[in-house]
Amino acid sequence: MDNLSQFRLDGKVALVTGCRRGIGRAFAQALAEAGADIVGVSTSLEPSGSEVEKDVIARGRKFKGYACDFSDRKALYAFIEQVKKDIPSLDILVNNAGIILRKPAAEHPDDYWDRVIEVNLNAQFILAREFGKDMVARGKGKIIFTASLLTFQGGITVPGYAASKGGVGQLTMALANEWAGKGVNVNAIAPGYIATDNTTALRADPVRNEQILARIPAGRWGTPDDLKGVVVFLSSEAANYVHGAIITVDGGWMGR
């Protein structure tokens, strides 16, 4: 196999969570461009005719969409059961869905904490376990989590989000330790400050926006497209010997 063909995903099926917009939509686009058919899910994804579905079809690939609120444990299990009925073999799981709720720690309510941990960590483990066990049985598969700079740092006014993303980093390594020898690659992507809906408040705050840009060596906010290459790499045979890695795509933030 030549070097570039290792990055092709022809004949593969990828499940991308949180695919309706932002980073998740870019992931779906990138994997489709590399040849994969896409199974997408978001809380409010339209059953048909969504923008991400149009993206995938325009790239010559198939798309099947689902709506599921990952904060609802029963709904999550029902979603997993339905996907397994509809899609006999899933090759790639991109655990991207997540939420962020901001309030200072002393005022951070239980419902903020509980919802963020449920969506960003508990649901991620359940999805990885339920689809990962099938990959282990087949001896092949790729699981990619969306981590964060707050996998490594504490952040400000987002204690639940920081805790959840720290957990995602540890979960990535824990699963890799168990499954690397069974043919399943588990890795994570840690985006830097990316211009998405989740960062609207930061970009609108002139003080925080200036502070953030001053620390990024690249001198700009990232875009979802900046993450396309790494998700294709981690989903492909080119990454067969990559296990338990958390790859930062951050304009140099963590090296500052």
CSV table of C-alpha atoms in Angstrom, one decimal:
chain,number,residue,atom,x,y,z
A,1,MET,CA,0.0,0.0,0.0
A,2,ASP,CA,1.4,3.4,-1.0
A,3,ASN,CA,1.6,6.1,1.7
A,4,LEU,CA,-1.3,8.3,0.6
A,5,SER,CA,-3.7,5.4,0.1
A,6,GLN,CA,-3.3,4.6,3.8
A,7,PHE,CA,-5.4,7.7,4.5
A,8,ARG,CA,-8.4,6.5,2.4
A,9,LEU,CA,-11.5,5.3,4.2
A,10,ASP,CA,-13.3,3.7,1.3
A,11,GLY,CA,-15.9,1.1,2.4
A,12,LYS,CA,-15.8,2.3,6.1
A,13,VAL,CA,-18.7,3.5,8.1
A,14,ALA,CA,-18.2,6.3,10.7
A,15,LEU,CA,-20.5,7.4,13.5
A,16,VAL,CA,-20.0,11.1,14.3
A,17,THR,CA,-21.7,12.4,17.4
A,18,GLY,CA,-22.5,16.1,17.6
A,19,CYS,CA,-22.4,16.3,13.8
A,20,ARG,CA,-25.0,19.1,13.2
A,21,ARG,CA,-22.6,22.0,13.3
A,22,GLY,CA,-19.1,23.2,14.2
A,23,ILE,CA,-16.4,20.7,14.7
A,24,GLY,CA,-18.6,17.7,14.4
A,25,ARG,CA,-19.9,18.8,11.0
A,26,ALA,CA,-16.3,19.4,9.8
A,27,PHE,CA,-15.4,15.8,11.0
A,28,ALA,CA,-18.3,14.4,9.0
A,29,GLN,CA,-17.3,16.3,5.9
A,30,ALA,CA,-13.6,15.2,6.3
A,31,LEU,CA,-14.4,11.5,6.8
A,32,ALA,CA,-16.8,11.6,3.8
A,33,GLU,CA,-14.1,13.3,1.7
A,34,ALA,CA,-11.8,10.4,2.6
A,35,GLY,CA,-14.4,7.9,1.4
A,36,ALA,CA,-16.4,6.9,4.5
A,37,ASP,CA,-20.2,6.7,4.8
A,38,ILE,CA,-21.5,8.7,7.7
A,39,VAL,CA,-23.9,8.0,10.6
A,40,GLY,CA,-24.6,11.2,12.3
A,41,VAL,CA,-26.3,12.1,15.6
A,42,SER,CA,-27.1,15.4,17.4
A,43,THR,CA,-29.7,16.5,19.9
A,44,SER,CA,-31.8,18.3,17.3
A,45,LEU,CA,-30.6,16.8,14.0
A,46,GLU,CA,-33.3,16.7,11.3
A,47,PRO,CA,-34.3,13.2,10.3
A,48,SER,CA,-33.6,14.1,6.7
A,49,GLY,CA,-32.5,17.1,4.7
A,50,SER,CA,-30.0,18.4,7.3
A,51,GLU,CA,-27.1,20.6,6.2
A,52,VAL,CA,-24.6,17.9,7.2
A,53,GLU,CA,-26.5,15.3,5.3
A,54,LYS,CA,-26.2,17.5,2.2
A,55,ASP,CA,-22.5,17.9,2.8
A,56,VAL,CA,-22.0,14.2,2.9
A,57,ILE,CA,-24.1,13.4,-0.1
A,58,ALA,CA,-22.4,16.2,-2.1
A,59,ARG,CA,-19.1,14.3,-1.4
A,60,GLY,CA,-20.6,11.1,-2.9
A,61,ARG,CA,-21.1,9.2,0.3
A,62,LYS,CA,-24.2,7.9,2.2
A,63,PHE,CA,-25.6,9.5,5.3
A,64,LYS,CA,-28.0,8.3,8.0
A,65,GLY,CA,-29.1,10.7,10.7
A,66,TYR,CA,-30.5,10.3,14.2
A,67,ALA,CA,-31.6,12.7,16.9
A,68,CYS,CA,-30.7,11.9,20.5
A,69,ASP,CA,-30.3,13.8,23.8
A,70,PHE,CA,-27.2,12.3,25.4
A,71,SER,CA,-28.3,13.7,28.8
A,72,ASP,CA,-31.1,11.2,28.7
A,73,ARG,CA,-29.6,7.8,29.6
A,74,LYS,CA,-32.6,5.8,28.4
A,75,ALA,CA,-32.6,7.7,25.1
A,76,LEU,CA,-28.9,7.0,24.7
A,77,TYR,CA,-29.3,3.3,25.1
A,78,ALA,CA,-32.3,3.3,22.7
A,79,PHE,CA,-30.2,5.1,20.1
A,80,ILE,CA,-27.3,2.6,20.4
A,81,GLU,CA,-29.7,-0.3,20.0
A,82,GLN,CA,-31.3,1.3,16.9
A,83,VAL,CA,-27.9,2.0,15.3
A,84,LYS,CA,-26.8,-1.6,15.9
A,85,LYS,CA,-29.9,-2.7,14.1
A,86,ASP,CA,-29.5,-0.3,11.2
A,87,ILE,CA,-25.7,-0.5,10.8
A,88,PRO,CA,-24.4,-4.0,11.2
A,89,SER,CA,-20.7,-3.0,11.3
A,90,LEU,CA,-19.4,0.3,12.5
A,91,ASP,CA,-15.7,0.9,11.7
A,92,ILE,CA,-15.1,4.4,13.3
A,93,LEU,CA,-16.6,6.1,16.3
A,94,VAL,CA,-16.0,9.8,16.7
A,95,ASN,CA,-17.2,10.8,20.2
A,96,ASN,CA,-17.5,14.5,19.6
A,97,ALA,CA,-20.8,15.6,21.2
A,98,GLY,CA,-20.4,17.9,24.1
A,99,ILE,CA,-21.9,20.9,25.9
A,100,ILE,CA,-20.4,23.7,28.0
A,101,LEU,CA,-22.3,25.6,30.8
A,102,ARG,CA,-20.6,28.7,32.3
A,103,LYS,CA,-20.9,29.9,35.9
A,104,PRO,CA,-18.3,30.6,38.6
A,105,ALA,CA,-17.5,27.6,40.7
A,106,ALA,CA,-19.1,29.1,43.9
A,107,GLU,CA,-22.3,29.5,42.0
A,108,HIS,CA,-22.1,26.5,39.7
A,109,PRO,CA,-25.4,24.6,40.3
A,110,ASP,CA,-25.8,20.9,40.5
A,111,ASP,CA,-27.9,20.7,37.3
A,112,TYR,CA,-25.1,22.4,35.3
A,113,TRP,CA,-22.6,19.9,36.7
A,114,ASP,CA,-24.8,16.9,36.2
A,115,ARG,CA,-25.8,17.7,32.7
A,116,VAL,CA,-22.3,18.5,31.5
A,117,ILE,CA,-20.8,15.3,33.1
A,118,GLU,CA,-23.6,13.2,31.7
A,119,VAL,CA,-23.2,14.4,28.1
A,120,ASN,CA,-19.5,15.0,28.0
A,121,LEU,CA,-18.2,12.0,29.9
A,122,ASN,CA,-20.8,9.4,30.9
A,123,ALA,CA,-22.4,9.2,27.4
A,124,GLN,CA,-18.9,9.1,25.9
A,125,PHE,CA,-18.0,6.1,27.9
A,126,ILE,CA,-21.2,4.2,27.2
A,127,LEU,CA,-20.9,4.8,23.5
A,128,ALA,CA,-17.3,3.7,23.5
A,129,ARG,CA,-18.0,0.6,25.5
A,130,GLU,CA,-21.1,-0.5,23.5
A,131,PHE,CA,-19.6,0.1,20.0
A,132,GLY,CA,-16.0,-0.7,21.2
A,133,LYS,CA,-17.0,-4.2,22.4
A,134,ASP,CA,-18.1,-5.0,18.8
A,135,MET,CA,-14.8,-3.6,17.4
A,136,VAL,CA,-12.8,-5.7,19.9
A,137,ALA,CA,-14.8,-8.8,18.8
A,138,ARG,CA,-13.9,-8.1,15.2
A,139,GLY,CA,-10.3,-7.3,16.0
A,140,LYS,CA,-10.4,-3.9,14.3
A,141,GLY,CA,-11.8,-0.4,14.8
A,142,LYS,CA,-11.0,3.3,15.5
A,143,ILE,CA,-12.4,5.4,18.3
A,144,ILE,CA,-11.6,9.1,18.5
A,145,PHE,CA,-12.7,11.4,21.3
A,146,THR,CA,-12.9,15.2,21.2
A,147,ALA,CA,-10.9,16.3,24.2
A,148,SER,CA,-10.0,20.0,24.9
A,149,LEU,CA,-7.2,22.3,26.1
A,150,LEU,CA,-9.1,21.8,29.4
A,151,THR,CA,-8.0,18.2,29.4
A,152,PHE,CA,-4.8,19.8,30.5
A,153,GLN,CA,-5.8,23.1,32.1
A,154,GLY,CA,-8.5,24.2,34.5
A,155,GLY,CA,-10.2,27.0,32.6
A,156,ILE,CA,-12.4,29.7,34.1
A,157,THR,CA,-16.0,29.4,35.2
A,158,VAL,CA,-16.4,26.0,33.6
A,159,PRO,CA,-15.6,23.5,36.4
A,160,GLY,CA,-17.9,20.8,35.0
A,161,TYR,CA,-16.6,21.1,31.5
A,162,ALA,CA,-13.0,21.0,32.7
A,163,ALA,CA,-13.7,17.9,34.8
A,164,SER,CA,-15.4,16.2,32.0
A,165,LYS,CA,-12.7,16.9,29.5
A,166,GLY,CA,-10.0,15.8,32.0
A,167,GLY,CA,-12.0,12.6,32.3
A,168,VAL,CA,-12.1,12.2,28.5
A,169,GLY,CA,-8.3,12.3,28.4
A,170,GLN,CA,-8.0,9.6,31.1
A,171,LEU,CA,-10.7,7.5,29.4
A,172,THR,CA,-8.8,7.7,26.1
A,173,MET,CA,-5.7,6.2,27.7
A,174,ALA,CA,-7.6,3.7,29.8
A,175,LEU,CA,-9.4,2.2,26.8
A,176,ALA,CA,-6.2,2.3,24.7
A,177,ASN,CA,-4.4,0.3,27.4
A,178,GLU,CA,-7.0,-2.5,27.2
A,179,TRP,CA,-7.8,-2.5,23.5
A,180,ALA,CA,-4.6,-1.6,21.7
A,181,GLY,CA,-3.5,-5.3,21.6
A,182,LYS,CA,-6.9,-6.2,20.3
A,183,GLY,CA,-6.7,-4.2,17.1
A,184,VAL,CA,-8.7,-1.2,18.3
A,185,ASN,CA,-7.1,2.3,18.3
A,186,VAL,CA,-8.4,4.8,20.8
A,187,ASN,CA,-7.1,8.3,20.6
A,188,ALA,CA,-8.3,11.9,21.2
A,189,ILE,CA,-8.1,15.3,19.5
A,190,ALA,CA,-7.8,18.3,21.7
A,191,PRO,CA,-8.9,21.4,19.8
A,192,GLY,CA,-7.6,24.8,20.8
A,193,TYR,CA,-9.7,27.9,20.7
A,194,ILE,CA,-11.9,27.2,17.7
A,195,ALA,CA,-14.5,29.7,16.4
A,196,THR,CA,-17.8,27.8,17.0
A,197,ASP,CA,-21.0,28.4,18.9
A,198,ASN,CA,-19.4,27.1,22.1
A,199,THR,CA,-16.9,30.0,22.0
A,200,THR,CA,-19.2,32.8,21.0
A,201,ALA,CA,-19.2,34.2,24.5
A,202,LEU,CA,-15.4,34.3,24.7
A,203,ARG,CA,-15.0,35.9,21.3
A,204,ALA,CA,-17.6,38.5,22.2
A,205,ASP,CA,-15.8,39.5,25.4
A,206,PRO,CA,-13.1,42.0,24.2
A,207,VAL,CA,-10.9,41.4,27.3
A,208,ARG,CA,-10.9,37.6,27.1
A,209,ASN,CA,-10.7,37.6,23.3
A,210,GLU,CA,-7.6,39.8,23.4
A,211,GLN,CA,-6.0,37.6,26.2
A,212,ILE,CA,-6.6,34.4,24.2
A,213,LEU,CA,-5.2,35.8,21.0
A,214,ALA,CA,-2.2,37.1,22.7
A,215,ARG,CA,-1.2,33.6,23.9
A,216,ILE,CA,-1.8,31.8,20.6
A,217,PRO,CA,1.4,31.7,18.6
A,218,ALA,CA,-0.5,31.4,15.4
A,219,GLY,CA,-2.2,34.6,16.2
A,220,ARG,CA,-5.8,33.6,15.3
A,221,TRP,CA,-8.7,31.6,16.4
A,222,GLY,CA,-8.9,28.1,14.8
A,223,THR,CA,-11.7,27.0,12.5
A,224,PRO,CA,-13.4,23.6,12.4
A,225,ASP,CA,-11.6,23.0,9.1
A,226,ASP,CA,-8.3,23.1,10.9
A,227,LEU,CA,-9.3,19.7,12.5
A,228,LYS,CA,-10.2,17.8,9.4
A,229,GLY,CA,-6.7,16.4,8.7
A,230,VAL,CA,-6.2,14.9,12.1
A,231,VAL,CA,-9.6,13.1,12.3
A,232,VAL,CA,-8.9,11.5,8.9
A,233,PHE,CA,-5.4,10.4,10.1
A,234,LEU,CA,-6.7,8.9,13.3
A,235,SER,CA,-9.5,7.1,11.5
A,236,SER,CA,-7.2,5.6,8.9
A,237,GLU,CA,-4.7,2.8,8.6
A,238,ALA,CA,-1.9,5.4,8.7
A,239,ALA,CA,-2.6,5.6,12.5
A,240,ASN,CA,-2.5,1.9,13.2
A,241,TYR,CA,0.3,2.2,15.7
A,242,VAL,CA,-1.1,5.3,17.4
A,243,HIS,CA,-2.8,4.4,20.7
A,244,GLY,CA,-3.8,6.5,23.7
A,245,ALA,CA,-2.6,9.8,22.1
A,246,ILE,CA,-4.2,13.2,22.8
A,247,ILE,CA,-3.3,15.3,19.8
A,248,THR,CA,-3.5,19.1,20.3
A,249,VAL,CA,-4.6,21.2,17.4
A,250,ASP,CA,-4.3,24.6,19.0
A,251,GLY,CA,-2.2,27.0,17.0
A,252,GLY,CA,0.7,26.4,19.4
A,253,TRP,CA,-1.2,27.3,22.7
A,254,MET,CA,0.1,24.4,24.7
A,255,GLY,CA,3.7,25.1,23.6
A,256,ARG,CA,3.6,28.6,24.9
